[in-house]
Amino acid sequence: MSAVARLARVRELALAGFIALLVIVIAAQNGDFLSGSNLRSILLDITLIAALASAQLMVMLTRNFDLSIGSTVGLSAVTVGMICQQHGALPTPLAYLVAVAVGLVVGLVNGFAIARLRIPSIIFTLGMLSVVRGAVYLVADGGQVNSEDVPAGMTDLATGGPFGIPPLVLIALAVALAAFAFLRWTRSGRNVYAVGSNPDAARLHGLPVSRTVVLVFALSGAVAGLAGALYLSRFGFAQITAGSGLELTVIAAVVVGGASIFGGSGSIAGTLLGCLLLGVIGNGFAVLGVSQYWQDAAYGALILLAVIADARLRAVRRPARSAAAPKEATA
Amino acid sequence: MSSRAARRFAFSHEAFTVVLLVVAVVVVTQLSPYFLDAQNFSQIATDSLEIGLIALAMTPLIVVREIDLSVGSTLGLAAVVFGELASHDVPLLAAVLATVATGALAGLLNGLLVTRFGLSSIVVTLGTMALFRGLANAIVGDQTITTLPDSFTASDTRYAIGTLVTIPHVLFALAALAAALLLHRSTVGRRIFFAGSSPDVATHSGVRVDRLKVGLFVASGTLAAIAALFMTSRLQSVRADTGSGLELLVLTVVLLGGADIRGGRGTIFGTLVALALVGVVRSGMALGDLPDQARVAVVGGLLLLSICAGVAIEALRRRAAERRTTRRIRGGAELRPTPTT
């Protein structure tokens, strides 16, 4: 166990080193990269991704995927925006609460279908991706959320803040910290790892396997709902396509952050580093004048590299454990 | 049909899909007077071609426990390659061959990543989905290519029989027949089902499962590229987002057709029935002037329905089998294996 943990920590260090190298290379080409305003824009860019990825990590730890988060972000953003448009501005905390509630509903539907009916999560959430997007269309009713509909209290969260760090970033950071504490110190959090590394053993051990799966999907939905409110705060408007395609970026961040797609292994620290790497690459492209059109290709290549690295590490780890002992004995 | 075969069909997913198809046809006929029309059916066939073509490869892929989420992006990349070549006066045949080769290479990349590194195809093809779409974006950006040779864009209107059956229709029918024969009447097909229902046993019995899978991924990429040609000739233009979201439709068709996402089960017949069902539903939505977003939602709903139906049908089948066993025991028959006649 400790050997695996050590290896995981080394991977995070390697990732951090890679990011540092990338930052040095980009900064050497263009000094503006390290300016305060550019760093703040990187932070703002990865805010949504970081919150979503912290929740997606929990889902992926249990060997599942949640592809519906992009649509859920859109649904919660448009729902909150439409309520404000028709009934006047909501107080900011209430707006955030409504957003979380919307997401939670979607998450619970996902969780129950996947855990109780035993439907493969990737397929079910792929279906939900389009059903929820259809719901966005219904809620928007042909319109969209314009900048004058979004309460000033919400958009203010994207500016100012202590040390020039906008409150929006702090909210995302709080989500990540909460996820970290949950995974590390609570019984349910440990169950998430147990269920993911060996579902059969977890069941035989008496752990609530399907309740854990429902829980992670509910959390993923709730965070996606919250991210919808963050979206409104950040951009100040929402079209019916809001948040589409986010799921891919988020999964890329989690996988690049070292979480195994076979469940049971991955950390919040790694996931945040993964988000940072994607943010630095996306921003670096803009700073270096590389066409933004290459961004998708780069993310795709990163996902592939990360899963190949994961598979290689497993291949190295497994024979090393079983073959080491006899070799030592003969020597 | 023997009573046993009839019973097996009655409890099959395919039967459920046939019922859904009948219901859909009745409902859409009631809703629109323009639906029951030979010209409309011809249009439905044309609109369903690309999805159907890719579904022919996706069905055996699902049977063998793999999946290809990159088909929409592969189609986009192939279409962009074709558009770039054809609009720069490359001979049509060479452009077509290069397009098909692009698709085959994309499939080969997927297949090799999955088999050589032992990776899950869901994640690999999720990665290549972004990669191929990104490459398509990088090649054409936000341009729309419309300067395609007339001889190519007009081919869609070349009729094979009368004014209803086009050449692409005939090509698709032939492809479907070939796929059905290959999957259900050949040794390769038996190996696909073998590898899908018990991969380890198949491997130990000398089936080269990896090679089979690579072949199926290449087929998937190639058919996506051919679908790109059909689509380009139909739409007469190419953009970087050509074919995006198509994977959802293809998966819906294949799963609705009764293929089991856990592998080992699926038929070309079921896929074709589901293709007709999705075609009828989409036609109904088009006649009803439903906007794009709503149509996507309905297709997603169909996908969810098909998976839930799969779970329910499985449960029903198990219960029916149990009931038969109990009845046999209660009926005084001795407890011995039923003679296989």
Tab-separated table of C-alpha atoms in Angstrom, chain B:
chain	number	residue	atom	x	y	z
B	1	MET	CA	-40.796	-21.255	-36.522
B	2	SER	CA	-40.853	-23.784	-33.753
B	3	SER	CA	-42.574	-22.744	-30.551
B	4	ARG	CA	-39.226	-22.558	-28.846
B	5	ALA	CA	-37.788	-20.200	-31.445
B	6	ALA	CA	-41.006	-18.179	-31.333
B	7	ARG	CA	-40.739	-17.889	-27.577
B	8	ARG	CA	-37.126	-16.882	-27.816
B	9	PHE	CA	-38.009	-14.180	-30.314
B	10	ALA	CA	-40.973	-12.951	-28.236
B	11	PHE	CA	-38.669	-12.348	-25.283
B	12	SER	CA	-35.902	-10.822	-27.387
B	13	HIS	CA	-34.896	-7.205	-27.556
B	14	GLU	CA	-35.406	-7.322	-31.333
B	15	ALA	CA	-39.122	-8.084	-30.865
B	16	PHE	CA	-39.403	-5.101	-28.532
B	17	THR	CA	-37.760	-2.901	-31.164
B	18	VAL	CA	-40.125	-4.167	-33.873
B	19	VAL	CA	-43.088	-3.278	-31.628
B	20	LEU	CA	-41.616	0.190	-31.023
B	21	LEU	CA	-41.170	0.643	-34.771
B	22	VAL	CA	-44.814	-0.222	-35.437
B	23	VAL	CA	-45.951	2.148	-32.686
B	24	ALA	CA	-43.746	4.928	-34.055
B	25	VAL	CA	-45.072	4.464	-37.595
B	26	VAL	CA	-48.696	4.542	-36.371
B	27	VAL	CA	-48.146	7.613	-34.200
B	28	VAL	CA	-46.259	9.602	-36.833
B	29	THR	CA	-48.855	8.667	-39.484
B	30	GLN	CA	-51.577	10.061	-37.213
B	31	LEU	CA	-49.605	13.242	-36.558
B	32	SER	CA	-48.666	14.103	-40.134
B	33	PRO	CA	-50.430	13.440	-43.446
B	34	TYR	CA	-47.096	13.809	-45.260
B	35	PHE	CA	-45.430	10.847	-43.580
B	36	LEU	CA	-46.922	7.884	-45.505
B	37	ASP	CA	-45.348	8.804	-48.794
B	38	ALA	CA	-42.850	6.872	-50.884
B	39	GLN	CA	-40.748	9.985	-51.459
B	40	ASN	CA	-40.597	10.591	-47.704
B	41	PHE	CA	-39.476	7.015	-47.082
B	42	SER	CA	-36.753	7.477	-49.677
B	43	GLN	CA	-35.694	10.630	-47.803
B	44	ILE	CA	-35.647	8.765	-44.483
B	45	ALA	CA	-33.400	6.116	-46.033
B	46	THR	CA	-31.042	8.795	-47.346
B	47	ASP	CA	-30.895	10.550	-43.959
B	48	SER	CA	-30.247	7.280	-42.111
B	49	LEU	CA	-27.522	5.991	-44.436
B	50	GLU	CA	-24.508	7.448	-42.663
B	51	ILE	CA	-25.675	6.350	-39.222
B	52	GLY	CA	-26.526	2.908	-40.550
B	53	LEU	CA	-23.201	2.427	-42.264
B	54	ILE	CA	-21.261	3.160	-39.069
B	55	ALA	CA	-23.704	1.079	-37.004
B	56	LEU	CA	-22.816	-1.944	-39.170
B	57	ALA	CA	-19.305	-1.801	-37.697
B	58	MET	CA	-20.363	-0.657	-34.218
B	59	THR	CA	-22.617	-3.708	-33.747
B	60	PRO	CA	-19.801	-6.313	-33.889
B	61	LEU	CA	-17.572	-3.946	-31.871
B	62	ILE	CA	-20.155	-3.884	-29.077
B	63	VAL	CA	-20.549	-7.675	-29.361
B	64	VAL	CA	-16.812	-8.067	-28.785
B	65	ARG	CA	-17.032	-5.780	-25.698
B	66	GLU	CA	-15.455	-2.715	-27.277
B	67	ILE	CA	-16.880	0.654	-28.286
B	68	ASP	CA	-15.860	3.405	-30.689
B	69	LEU	CA	-16.868	6.871	-29.506
B	70	SER	CA	-14.600	8.548	-32.063
B	71	VAL	CA	-16.736	7.730	-35.133
B	72	GLY	CA	-18.296	11.207	-35.368
B	73	SER	CA	-14.874	12.851	-35.197
B	74	THR	CA	-13.374	10.317	-37.623
B	75	LEU	CA	-16.159	11.189	-40.036
B	76	GLY	CA	-15.405	14.893	-39.537
B	77	LEU	CA	-11.665	14.437	-40.094
B	78	ALA	CA	-12.242	12.299	-43.198
B	79	ALA	CA	-14.724	14.843	-44.586
B	80	VAL	CA	-12.239	17.667	-44.021
B	81	VAL	CA	-9.442	15.707	-45.715
B	82	PHE	CA	-11.730	15.035	-48.661
B	83	GLY	CA	-12.881	18.660	-48.816
B	84	GLU	CA	-9.318	19.998	-48.770
B	85	LEU	CA	-8.153	17.619	-51.501
B	86	ALA	CA	-11.212	17.872	-53.719
B	87	SER	CA	-11.322	21.666	-53.561
B	88	HIS	CA	-7.637	21.839	-54.573
B	89	ASP	CA	-8.203	19.997	-57.855
B	90	VAL	CA	-6.855	16.633	-56.749
B	91	PRO	CA	-8.396	13.932	-58.997
B	92	LEU	CA	-11.651	12.693	-57.471
B	93	LEU	CA	-10.579	9.061	-57.237
B	94	ALA	CA	-7.353	9.960	-55.446
B	95	ALA	CA	-9.261	12.190	-53.008
B	96	VAL	CA	-11.748	9.412	-52.291
B	97	LEU	CA	-8.976	6.883	-51.690
B	98	ALA	CA	-7.120	9.292	-49.382
B	99	THR	CA	-10.335	9.871	-47.430
B	100	VAL	CA	-10.972	6.166	-46.955
B	101	ALA	CA	-7.323	5.683	-45.974
B	102	THR	CA	-7.679	8.459	-43.360
B	103	GLY	CA	-10.602	6.630	-41.788
B	104	ALA	CA	-8.797	3.289	-41.864
B	105	LEU	CA	-5.716	4.830	-40.210
B	106	ALA	CA	-7.849	6.474	-37.534
B	107	GLY	CA	-9.431	3.095	-36.812
B	108	LEU	CA	-6.023	1.417	-36.811
B	109	LEU	CA	-4.773	3.927	-34.220
B	110	ASN	CA	-7.772	3.166	-31.992
B	111	GLY	CA	-7.338	-0.573	-32.424
B	112	LEU	CA	-3.623	-0.587	-31.711
B	113	LEU	CA	-3.968	1.661	-28.645
B	114	VAL	CA	-6.678	-0.627	-27.260
B	115	THR	CA	-4.977	-3.958	-27.946
B	116	ARG	CA	-1.269	-3.160	-27.564
B	117	PHE	CA	-1.580	-1.242	-24.317
B	118	GLY	CA	-4.571	-3.135	-22.961
B	119	LEU	CA	-6.519	0.120	-22.572
B	120	SER	CA	-10.250	0.529	-22.255
B	121	SER	CA	-11.720	1.507	-25.614
B	122	ILE	CA	-14.107	3.956	-23.936
B	123	VAL	CA	-11.266	6.178	-22.796
B	124	VAL	CA	-9.059	5.655	-25.841
B	125	THR	CA	-11.839	6.626	-28.228
B	126	LEU	CA	-12.897	9.489	-25.966
B	127	GLY	CA	-9.326	10.736	-26.375
B	128	THR	CA	-9.210	10.198	-30.130
B	129	MET	CA	-12.673	11.790	-30.389
B	130	ALA	CA	-11.068	15.029	-29.150
B	131	LEU	CA	-7.882	14.405	-31.130
B	132	PHE	CA	-9.533	13.805	-34.523
B	133	ARG	CA	-11.969	16.683	-34.060
B	134	GLY	CA	-9.049	18.900	-33.072
B	135	LEU	CA	-7.139	17.917	-36.220
B	136	ALA	CA	-10.199	18.662	-38.342
B	137	ASN	CA	-10.426	22.056	-36.634
B	138	ALA	CA	-6.741	22.695	-37.148
B	139	ILE	CA	-7.003	21.924	-40.879
B	140	VAL	CA	-9.985	24.075	-41.832
B	141	GLY	CA	-10.625	26.327	-38.832
B	142	ASP	CA	-14.004	28.023	-39.107
B	143	GLN	CA	-14.105	27.820	-42.906
B	144	THR	CA	-16.818	26.044	-44.862
B	145	ILE	CA	-15.607	24.226	-47.972
B	146	THR	CA	-18.212	24.381	-50.722
B	147	THR	CA	-16.061	24.260	-53.867
B	148	LEU	CA	-16.536	20.544	-54.452
B	149	PRO	CA	-16.566	18.972	-57.914
B	150	ASP	CA	-20.076	18.852	-59.430
B	151	SER	CA	-19.623	15.244	-60.515
B	152	PHE	CA	-19.327	14.356	-56.853
B	153	THR	CA	-22.027	16.461	-55.225
B	154	ALA	CA	-24.547	15.411	-57.853
B	155	SER	CA	-23.976	11.687	-57.313
B	156	ASP	CA	-26.584	11.649	-54.566
B	157	THR	CA	-29.297	12.411	-57.071
B	158	ARG	CA	-28.269	9.632	-59.418
B	159	TYR	CA	-30.994	7.089	-59.138
B	160	ALA	CA	-30.458	3.373	-59.390
B	161	ILE	CA	-34.100	2.344	-59.774
B	162	GLY	CA	-36.936	4.724	-60.622
B	163	THR	CA	-36.867	7.998	-58.695
B	164	LEU	CA	-36.871	6.488	-55.198
B	165	VAL	CA	-33.863	4.228	-54.862
B	166	THR	CA	-30.519	6.010	-55.098
B	167	ILE	CA	-27.091	4.501	-55.629
B	168	PRO	CA	-26.122	5.095	-51.959
B	169	HIS	CA	-29.262	3.133	-50.957
B	170	VAL	CA	-28.132	0.164	-53.017
B	171	LEU	CA	-24.569	0.392	-51.679
B	172	PHE	CA	-25.884	0.461	-48.120
B	173	ALA	CA	-28.143	-2.540	-48.714
B	174	LEU	CA	-25.167	-4.477	-50.049
B	175	ALA	CA	-23.020	-3.428	-47.084
B	176	ALA	CA	-25.741	-4.480	-44.639
B	177	LEU	CA	-26.070	-7.863	-46.340
B	178	ALA	CA	-22.313	-8.359	-46.237
B	179	ALA	CA	-22.187	-7.384	-42.559
B	180	ALA	CA	-25.060	-9.751	-41.700
B	181	LEU	CA	-23.411	-12.659	-43.521
B	182	LEU	CA	-20.055	-11.903	-41.928
B	183	LEU	CA	-21.430	-11.651	-38.401
B	184	HIS	CA	-24.028	-14.424	-38.463
B	185	ARG	CA	-22.923	-16.872	-41.150
B	186	SER	CA	-19.134	-16.995	-41.092
B	187	THR	CA	-16.374	-18.316	-38.861
B	188	VAL	CA	-15.163	-14.767	-38.264
B	189	GLY	CA	-18.622	-13.946	-36.929
B	190	ARG	CA	-18.639	-16.972	-34.627
B	191	ARG	CA	-15.239	-15.894	-33.316
B	192	ILE	CA	-16.571	-12.393	-32.657
B	193	PHE	CA	-19.404	-13.788	-30.523
B	194	PHE	CA	-17.002	-16.234	-28.859
B	195	ALA	CA	-14.552	-13.449	-27.997
B	196	GLY	CA	-17.407	-11.271	-26.786
B	197	SER	CA	-19.084	-13.797	-24.503
B	198	SER	CA	-15.919	-15.256	-22.971
B	199	PRO	CA	-12.688	-13.520	-24.004
B	200	ASP	CA	-10.384	-15.720	-21.926
B	201	VAL	CA	-11.785	-18.993	-23.235
B	202	ALA	CA	-11.638	-17.636	-26.774
B	203	THR	CA	-7.995	-16.620	-26.332
B	204	HIS	CA	-7.074	-20.025	-24.929
B	205	SER	CA	-8.940	-21.715	-27.780
B	206	GLY	CA	-6.673	-20.036	-30.291
B	207	VAL	CA	-8.896	-17.160	-31.352
B	208	ARG	CA	-6.701	-14.148	-32.020
B	209	VAL	CA	-8.938	-11.766	-30.136
B	210	ASP	CA	-6.599	-8.769	-30.482
B	211	ARG	CA	-6.333	-9.121	-34.228
B	212	LEU	CA	-10.107	-9.452	-34.469
B	213	LYS	CA	-10.539	-6.239	-32.491
B	214	VAL	CA	-8.024	-4.265	-34.541
B	215	GLY	CA	-9.836	-5.418	-37.678
B	216	LEU	CA	-13.171	-4.221	-36.302
B	217	PHE	CA	-11.761	-0.820	-35.302
B	218	VAL	CA	-10.294	-0.420	-38.793
B	219	ALA	CA	-13.693	-1.361	-40.251
B	220	SER	CA	-15.348	1.218	-37.998
B	221	GLY	CA	-12.964	3.981	-39.127
B	222	THR	CA	-13.252	2.986	-42.783
B	223	LEU	CA	-17.048	2.965	-42.727
B	224	ALA	CA	-17.019	6.344	-40.947
B	225	ALA	CA	-14.895	7.699	-43.812
B	226	ILE	CA	-17.245	6.237	-46.430
B	227	ALA	CA	-20.135	7.774	-44.504
B	228	ALA	CA	-18.215	11.060	-44.690
B	229	LEU	CA	-18.202	10.763	-48.488
B	230	PHE	CA	-21.955	10.114	-48.540
B	231	MET	CA	-22.602	13.007	-46.199
B	232	THR	CA	-20.373	15.404	-48.130
B	233	SER	CA	-22.070	14.515	-51.392
B	234	ARG	CA	-25.474	15.009	-49.764
B	235	LEU	CA	-24.762	18.292	-47.945
B	236	GLN	CA	-22.440	19.619	-50.665
B	237	SER	CA	-20.245	21.287	-48.070
B	238	VAL	CA	-17.692	20.422	-45.390
B	239	ARG	CA	-17.065	22.047	-42.041
B	240	ALA	CA	-14.840	21.151	-39.109
B	241	ASP	CA	-17.874	20.129	-37.049
B	242	THR	CA	-19.276	17.807	-39.730
B	243	GLY	CA	-20.663	14.700	-38.038
B	244	SER	CA	-20.234	15.886	-34.457
B	245	GLY	CA	-22.591	14.119	-32.063
B	246	LEU	CA	-23.096	11.294	-34.560
B	247	GLU	CA	-21.663	8.749	-32.120
B	248	LEU	CA	-24.738	9.255	-29.940
B	249	LEU	CA	-27.090	8.356	-32.791
B	250	VAL	CA	-25.045	5.342	-33.818
B	251	LEU	CA	-24.874	4.037	-30.251
B	252	THR	CA	-28.591	4.594	-29.802
B	253	VAL	CA	-29.324	2.570	-32.931
B	254	VAL	CA	-27.025	-0.285	-31.963
B	255	LEU	CA	-28.223	-0.532	-28.340
B	256	LEU	CA	-31.855	-0.064	-29.305
B	257	GLY	CA	-31.321	-2.918	-31.749
B	258	GLY	CA	-30.606	-5.268	-28.861
B	259	ALA	CA	-26.817	-5.381	-28.750
B	260	ASP	CA	-25.677	-5.921	-25.167
B	261	ILE	CA	-23.230	-3.279	-23.957
B	262	ARG	CA	-21.587	-6.014	-21.842
B	263	GLY	CA	-20.786	-7.923	-25.019
B	264	GLY	CA	-21.677	-11.288	-26.523
B	265	ARG	CA	-25.028	-10.322	-27.978
B	266	GLY	CA	-26.256	-8.271	-30.925
B	267	THR	CA	-27.626	-8.742	-34.427
B	268	ILE	CA	-27.454	-6.838	-37.688
B	269	PHE	CA	-31.215	-7.424	-38.059
B	270	GLY	CA	-31.897	-5.691	-34.727
B	271	THR	CA	-29.625	-2.803	-35.674
B	272	LEU	CA	-31.455	-2.344	-38.988
B	273	VAL	CA	-34.874	-2.339	-37.283
B	274	ALA	CA	-33.611	0.219	-34.767
B	275	LEU	CA	-32.175	2.268	-37.638
B	276	ALA	CA	-35.628	2.357	-39.226
B	277	LEU	CA	-37.159	3.289	-35.867
B	278	VAL	CA	-34.750	6.188	-35.294
B	279	GLY	CA	-35.266	7.245	-38.931
B	280	VAL	CA	-39.060	7.309	-38.504
B	281	VAL	CA	-38.839	9.213	-35.216
B	282	ARG	CA	-36.448	11.769	-36.713
B	283	SER	CA	-38.669	12.151	-39.755
B	284	GLY	CA	-41.667	12.682	-37.483
B	285	MET	CA	-39.790	15.354	-35.560
B	286	ALA	CA	-38.724	17.052	-38.796
B	287	LEU	CA	-42.332	17.036	-40.062
B	288	GLY	CA	-43.413	18.441	-36.692
B	289	ASP	CA	-40.839	21.228	-37.044
B	290	LEU	CA	-39.122	20.342	-33.777
B	291	PRO	CA	-35.896	22.316	-33.293
B	292	ASP	CA	-32.485	20.616	-33.265
B	293	GLN	CA	-31.955	20.652	-29.493
B	294	ALA	CA	-35.291	18.957	-28.880
B	295	ARG	CA	-34.508	16.299	-31.489
B	296	VAL	CA	-31.212	15.468	-29.831
B	297	ALA	CA	-33.042	15.162	-26.503
B	298	VAL	CA	-35.590	12.758	-27.978
B	299	VAL	CA	-32.801	10.585	-29.376
B	300	GLY	CA	-31.069	10.640	-25.984
B	301	GLY	CA	-34.388	9.649	-24.389
B	302	LEU	CA	-34.667	6.759	-26.849
B	303	LEU	CA	-31.181	5.638	-25.844
B	304	LEU	CA	-32.132	5.668	-22.143
B	305	LEU	CA	-35.360	3.823	-22.970
B	306	SER	CA	-33.458	1.183	-24.909
B	307	ILE	CA	-31.040	0.501	-22.048
B	308	CYS	CA	-33.811	0.353	-19.448
B	309	ALA	CA	-35.797	-1.925	-21.773
B	310	GLY	CA	-32.739	-4.151	-22.062
B	311	VAL	CA	-32.608	-4.499	-18.282
B	312	ALA	CA	-36.376	-5.145	-18.057
B	313	ILE	CA	-36.382	-7.693	-20.895
B	314	GLU	CA	-33.495	-9.543	-19.296
B	315	ALA	CA	-35.455	-9.754	-16.023
B	316	LEU	CA	-38.625	-10.892	-17.818
B	317	ARG	CA	-36.767	-13.572	-19.691
B	318	ARG	CA	-35.197	-14.909	-16.530
B	319	ARG	CA	-38.576	-14.960	-14.755
B	320	ALA	CA	-40.253	-16.748	-17.675
B	321	ALA	CA	-37.538	-19.385	-17.678
B	322	GLU	CA	-37.921	-19.881	-13.933
B	323	ARG	CA	-41.698	-20.209	-14.257
B	324	ARG	CA	-41.318	-22.870	-16.947
B	325	THR	CA	-39.011	-24.833	-14.715
B	326	THR	CA	-41.398	-24.651	-11.734
B	327	ARG	CA	-44.355	-25.656	-13.875
B	328	ARG	CA	-42.469	-28.652	-15.156
B	329	ILE	CA	-41.655	-29.779	-11.662
B	330	ARG	CA	-45.198	-29.155	-10.326
B	331	GLY	CA	-46.697	-30.875	-13.375
B	332	GLY	CA	-45.333	-34.168	-12.113
B	333	ALA	CA	-42.552	-34.489	-14.628
B	334	GLU	CA	-39.617	-36.245	-13.132
B	335	LEU	CA	-36.609	-34.190	-12.199
B	336	ARG	CA	-34.464	-34.991	-15.137
B	337	PRO	CA	-33.003	-32.874	-17.891
B	338	THR	CA	-35.553	-32.184	-20.635
B	339	PRO	CA	-34.798	-34.240	-23.749
B	340	THR	CA	-33.343	-32.051	-26.468
B	341	THR	CA	-35.497	-32.577	-29.512
